[in-house]
Amino acid sequence: MNYNKKTVRDVEVTGKKVLLRCDFNVPMAKDGSGVITDDKRIRAALPTIQYLLEQNAAVIACSHMGKPQPSFEKWVQKQTEKGKDPASLTEEKWKKSLAELSLKPVAQRLGELLGKDVSMADDVVGADAQAKAAALQPGQILLLENTRFEKGETKNDPALAKAMANMAELYVSDAFGAVHRAHASTAGVAEYLPAVSGFLIQKELDFIGGALANPKRPLVAILGGSKVSSKIGVINNLLEIADTIIIGGGMAYTFSAAQGGKVGNSLLETDWMDYSLEMVAKAKAKGVKLLLPVDTVCADKFAPDANSQIVAAGEIPDGWEGLDIGPKTVELYCAAVQDAGTVIWNGPMGVFEFPAFAKGTEAVAEALSKTDAITIIGGGDSAAAVQQLGYANKMTHISTGGGASLEFMEGKELPGVACLLDA
Ligand code: ADP
Ligand code: MG
């Protein structure tokens, strides 16, 4: 995939109507009050929005939020599958579920952050959106309703893409969190408009794309998290390009068990044991250094207050489960990143959500903060861990897209990036 894409700086935007795809899929309070509990994603979109407004573009912003069910019949079906009593499923309740995923609170918050009025359309491509988009003046900003209120969004329906494109003269994508999906607003519209990236996507392409395509060596990949099965693509791809691969987290126990180790109640995917042996062999054949834990912190239950003990890898007693890498492993892994040119990290080293089992993840984060290496964090939980442990501002780049960054590291083509004009 070509990571070198045109950006908003490479095209004329002044006086133009710009359709800007953002990732405003922010977490909302569960009580339906419309309170945004974390506005990080809105803040992340500000540089591109401000640039466009300063250049006197008329900005038509759009985004999805959550997973609304745009058809009543489908909603009833889904709720029934979840075990809800069909008799209780009224049209009114369905409309309420949609209203809770309105972008109106986002327009409000965005307006506060910009210090500027953000007008809000009642729909995506309906009469209200069309009228407001047509009346929009240079330097003004309009937010369309949740793109997933339209059935055609997730189906990448050309009619919807065309209707969105018709409101504007240029398409700018800055929704990195959604580029792995080929939807009408993330990829389809680019069929009908010149398409370029905003600053957020540009940064992701520069750092992650740069690290994958042309890394400063040695390239060390740290892979952890819960399951081998969710990281196959990442392991496969990084085995091709990394100099060293470090394995931690829950997936390490599948490797350990495959090599004859005792893993007690640790996370184990028996279906992937053969695969893990293949990976070890492949690394050896390729001359890639593959590091596995030499010791582990295990617990007598999966709980923050579990009793714990440190044992050698592959010697976890019956009834115990590994929840973190042990101190010798920490030493080994920290040494391995010391002279790295680039480090790509995806997947925590242990159950960092429990402070007693966050030490391995924290030690690795600290080691990264002290290297001169380019340090790149991908994956939703990994980004959260680095943030929570207080090392966020010490990393070169923390990806804003969970699923998107994973697919990026898997070497997959991202539809929302592929559709942008090459630089
Ligand atoms: P990311 O979102 O960064 O790609 P994952 O979703 O793969 O990361 O994994 C994150 C989860 O893995 C965390 O919730 C963490 O608690 C869990 N995890 C890490 N180590 C273990 C372990 N030894 N046992 C169980 N879960 C683990
Ligand atoms: Mg995750």
mmCIF file of N, CA and C in Angstrom, residues 223-232 235 247-280 290 292-293 296 313-314 316 321-322:
data_model
loop_
_atom_site.group_PDB
_atom_site.id
_atom_site.type_symbol
_atom_site.label_atom_id
_atom_site.label_comp_id
_atom_site.label_asym_id
_atom_site.label_seq_id
_atom_site.Cartn_x
_atom_site.Cartn_y
_atom_site.Cartn_z
ATOM 1 N N LEU A 223 4.897 -7.659 21.118
ATOM 2 C CA LEU A 223 3.531 -8.120 20.910
ATOM 3 C C LEU A 223 3.001 -8.801 22.165
ATOM 4 N N GLY A 224 1.840 -8.351 22.586
ATOM 5 C CA GLY A 224 1.234 -8.948 23.775
ATOM 6 C C GLY A 224 -0.266 -8.938 23.622
ATOM 7 N N GLY A 225 -0.957 -8.704 24.736
ATOM 8 C CA GLY A 225 -2.415 -8.724 24.684
ATOM 9 C C GLY A 225 -2.930 -10.089 25.081
ATOM 10 N N SER A 226 -4.192 -10.317 24.792
ATOM 11 C CA SER A 226 -4.772 -11.529 25.355
ATOM 12 C C SER A 226 -4.547 -12.769 24.501
ATOM 13 N N LYS A 227 -4.883 -12.684 23.216
ATOM 14 C CA LYS A 227 -4.929 -13.922 22.427
ATOM 15 C C LYS A 227 -3.990 -13.943 21.237
ATOM 16 N N VAL A 228 -3.424 -15.111 20.977
ATOM 17 C CA VAL A 228 -2.639 -15.306 19.755
ATOM 18 C C VAL A 228 -3.558 -15.095 18.552
ATOM 19 N N SER A 229 -4.769 -15.658 18.644
ATOM 20 C CA SER A 229 -5.654 -15.681 17.475
ATOM 21 C C SER A 229 -5.989 -14.290 16.963
ATOM 22 N N SER A 230 -5.996 -13.283 17.858
ATOM 23 C CA SER A 230 -6.326 -11.937 17.388
ATOM 24 C C SER A 230 -5.086 -11.213 16.864
ATOM 25 N N LYS A 231 -3.930 -11.846 16.982
ATOM 26 C CA LYS A 231 -2.681 -11.179 16.586
ATOM 27 C C LYS A 231 -1.926 -11.896 15.475
ATOM 28 N N ILE A 232 -2.565 -12.921 14.894
ATOM 29 C CA ILE A 232 -1.903 -13.696 13.837
ATOM 30 C C ILE A 232 -1.376 -12.796 12.727
ATOM 31 N N ILE A 235 1.586 -10.716 13.854
ATOM 32 C CA ILE A 235 2.812 -11.520 14.002
ATOM 33 C C ILE A 235 3.368 -11.859 12.623
ATOM 34 N N ILE A 247 7.516 -11.407 22.724
ATOM 35 C CA ILE A 247 6.152 -11.892 22.985
ATOM 36 C C ILE A 247 5.851 -11.807 24.481
ATOM 37 N N GLY A 248 4.726 -11.195 24.805
ATOM 38 C CA GLY A 248 4.297 -11.130 26.205
ATOM 39 C C GLY A 248 2.793 -11.273 26.279
ATOM 40 N N GLY A 249 2.226 -10.943 27.431
ATOM 41 C CA GLY A 249 0.775 -11.001 27.580
ATOM 42 C C GLY A 249 0.250 -12.427 27.597
ATOM 43 N N GLY A 250 -1.065 -12.538 27.471
ATOM 44 C CA GLY A 250 -1.714 -13.839 27.551
ATOM 45 C C GLY A 250 -1.271 -14.794 26.454
ATOM 46 N N MET A 251 -0.918 -14.247 25.291
ATOM 47 C CA MET A 251 -0.604 -15.141 24.173
ATOM 48 C C MET A 251 0.686 -15.933 24.400
ATOM 49 N N ALA A 252 1.518 -15.452 25.321
ATOM 50 C CA ALA A 252 2.784 -16.143 25.568
ATOM 51 C C ALA A 252 2.546 -17.568 26.074
ATOM 52 N N TYR A 253 1.400 -17.802 26.747
ATOM 53 C CA TYR A 253 1.172 -19.129 27.335
ATOM 54 C C TYR A 253 0.850 -20.172 26.282
ATOM 55 N N THR A 254 0.312 -19.738 25.142
ATOM 56 C CA THR A 254 0.090 -20.683 24.050
ATOM 57 C C THR A 254 1.441 -21.121 23.482
ATOM 58 N N PHE A 255 2.361 -20.173 23.360
ATOM 59 C CA PHE A 255 3.724 -20.517 22.923
ATOM 60 C C PHE A 255 4.362 -21.473 23.936
ATOM 61 N N SER A 256 4.206 -21.150 25.217
ATOM 62 C CA SER A 256 4.819 -21.945 26.275
ATOM 63 C C SER A 256 4.266 -23.377 26.271
ATOM 64 N N ALA A 257 2.937 -23.482 26.206
ATOM 65 C CA ALA A 257 2.308 -24.808 26.217
ATOM 66 C C ALA A 257 2.757 -25.623 25.001
ATOM 67 N N ALA A 258 2.881 -24.941 23.860
ATOM 68 C CA ALA A 258 3.285 -25.638 22.632
ATOM 69 C C ALA A 258 4.690 -26.216 22.773
ATOM 70 N N GLN A 259 5.505 -25.566 23.602
ATOM 71 C CA GLN A 259 6.877 -26.050 23.799
ATOM 72 C C GLN A 259 6.962 -27.009 24.975
ATOM 73 N N GLY A 260 5.792 -27.439 25.454
ATOM 74 C CA GLY A 260 5.767 -28.456 26.512
ATOM 75 C C GLY A 260 5.683 -27.893 27.924
ATOM 76 N N GLY A 261 5.501 -26.567 28.042
ATOM 77 C CA GLY A 261 5.429 -25.951 29.362
ATOM 78 C C GLY A 261 4.096 -26.197 30.056
ATOM 79 N N LYS A 262 4.114 -26.080 31.382
ATOM 80 C CA LYS A 262 2.869 -26.164 32.155
ATOM 81 C C LYS A 262 2.333 -24.748 32.353
ATOM 82 N N VAL A 263 1.091 -24.526 31.959
ATOM 83 C CA VAL A 263 0.568 -23.157 32.019
ATOM 84 C C VAL A 263 -0.628 -23.005 32.966
ATOM 85 N N GLY A 264 -0.962 -24.064 33.700
ATOM 86 C CA GLY A 264 -2.057 -23.984 34.672
ATOM 87 C C GLY A 264 -3.342 -23.497 34.015
ATOM 88 N N ASN A 265 -3.976 -22.512 34.659
ATOM 89 C CA ASN A 265 -5.231 -21.971 34.122
ATOM 90 C C ASN A 265 -5.014 -20.759 33.218
ATOM 91 N N SER A 266 -3.784 -20.512 32.805
ATOM 92 C CA SER A 266 -3.515 -19.330 31.975
ATOM 93 C C SER A 266 -4.309 -19.388 30.682
ATOM 94 N N LEU A 267 -4.472 -18.222 30.074
ATOM 95 C CA LEU A 267 -5.096 -18.153 28.757
ATOM 96 C C LEU A 267 -4.349 -19.107 27.832
ATOM 97 N N LEU A 268 -5.093 -19.994 27.186
ATOM 98 C CA LEU A 268 -4.441 -20.942 26.282
ATOM 99 C C LEU A 268 -5.357 -21.183 25.101
ATOM 100 N N GLU A 269 -4.797 -21.076 23.920
ATOM 101 C CA GLU A 269 -5.561 -21.395 22.708
ATOM 102 C C GLU A 269 -4.924 -22.620 22.070
ATOM 103 N N THR A 270 -5.490 -23.773 22.404
ATOM 104 C CA THR A 270 -4.884 -25.023 21.927
ATOM 105 C C THR A 270 -4.848 -25.091 20.399
ATOM 106 N N ASP A 271 -5.850 -24.468 19.748
ATOM 107 C CA ASP A 271 -5.889 -24.486 18.285
ATOM 108 C C ASP A 271 -4.709 -23.754 17.655
ATOM 109 N N TRP A 272 -4.055 -22.919 18.428
ATOM 110 C CA TRP A 272 -2.983 -22.108 17.856
ATOM 111 C C TRP A 272 -1.597 -22.532 18.331
ATOM 112 N N MET A 273 -1.516 -23.684 18.994
ATOM 113 C CA MET A 273 -0.210 -24.150 19.480
ATOM 114 C C MET A 273 0.731 -24.486 18.327
ATOM 115 N N ASP A 274 0.201 -25.191 17.326
ATOM 116 C CA ASP A 274 1.043 -25.533 16.179
ATOM 117 C C ASP A 274 1.540 -24.277 15.476
ATOM 118 N N TYR A 275 0.616 -23.338 15.352
ATOM 119 C CA TYR A 275 0.984 -22.082 14.694
ATOM 120 C C TYR A 275 2.141 -21.411 15.435
ATOM 121 N N SER A 276 2.056 -21.406 16.762
ATOM 122 C CA SER A 276 3.095 -20.707 17.514
ATOM 123 C C SER A 276 4.451 -21.399 17.325
ATOM 124 N N LEU A 277 4.442 -22.725 17.216
ATOM 125 C CA LEU A 277 5.708 -23.437 16.945
ATOM 126 C C LEU A 277 6.250 -23.070 15.563
ATOM 127 N N GLU A 278 5.319 -22.964 14.608
ATOM 128 C CA GLU A 278 5.734 -22.561 13.259
ATOM 129 C C GLU A 278 6.392 -21.190 13.282
ATOM 130 N N MET A 279 5.812 -20.294 14.071
ATOM 131 C CA MET A 279 6.360 -18.934 14.133
ATOM 132 C C MET A 279 7.761 -18.927 14.737
ATOM 133 N N VAL A 280 7.947 -19.761 15.756
ATOM 134 C CA VAL A 280 9.273 -19.850 16.372
ATOM 135 C C VAL A 280 10.287 -20.347 15.336
ATOM 136 N N LEU A 290 13.516 -13.957 18.397
ATOM 137 C CA LEU A 290 12.180 -14.052 18.991
ATOM 138 C C LEU A 290 12.340 -14.319 20.482
ATOM 139 N N LEU A 292 10.793 -14.958 24.218
ATOM 140 C CA LEU A 292 9.617 -15.410 24.969
ATOM 141 C C LEU A 292 9.910 -15.226 26.460
ATOM 142 N N PRO A 293 8.853 -15.100 27.268
ATOM 143 C CA PRO A 293 9.068 -14.891 28.700
ATOM 144 C C PRO A 293 9.875 -16.027 29.324
ATOM 145 N N THR A 296 7.186 -15.726 35.009
ATOM 146 C CA THR A 296 5.833 -15.195 34.943
ATOM 147 C C THR A 296 5.292 -14.928 36.348
ATOM 148 N N ALA A 313 8.971 -19.681 33.548
ATOM 149 C CA ALA A 313 8.032 -19.925 32.446
ATOM 150 C C ALA A 313 7.867 -21.429 32.256
ATOM 151 N N GLY A 314 6.631 -21.849 32.007
ATOM 152 C CA GLY A 314 6.373 -23.271 31.783
ATOM 153 C C GLY A 314 6.286 -24.073 33.063
ATOM 154 N N ILE A 316 4.002 -23.191 35.722
ATOM 155 C CA ILE A 316 2.885 -22.621 36.468
ATOM 156 C C ILE A 316 2.117 -23.762 37.152
ATOM 157 N N GLU A 321 -2.768 -19.037 37.355
ATOM 158 C CA GLU A 321 -2.743 -18.536 35.972
ATOM 159 C C GLU A 321 -1.796 -17.346 35.850
ATOM 160 N N GLY A 322 -1.096 -17.288 34.725
ATOM 161 C CA GLY A 322 -0.129 -16.214 34.491
ATOM 162 C C GLY A 322 -0.835 -14.922 34.122
#
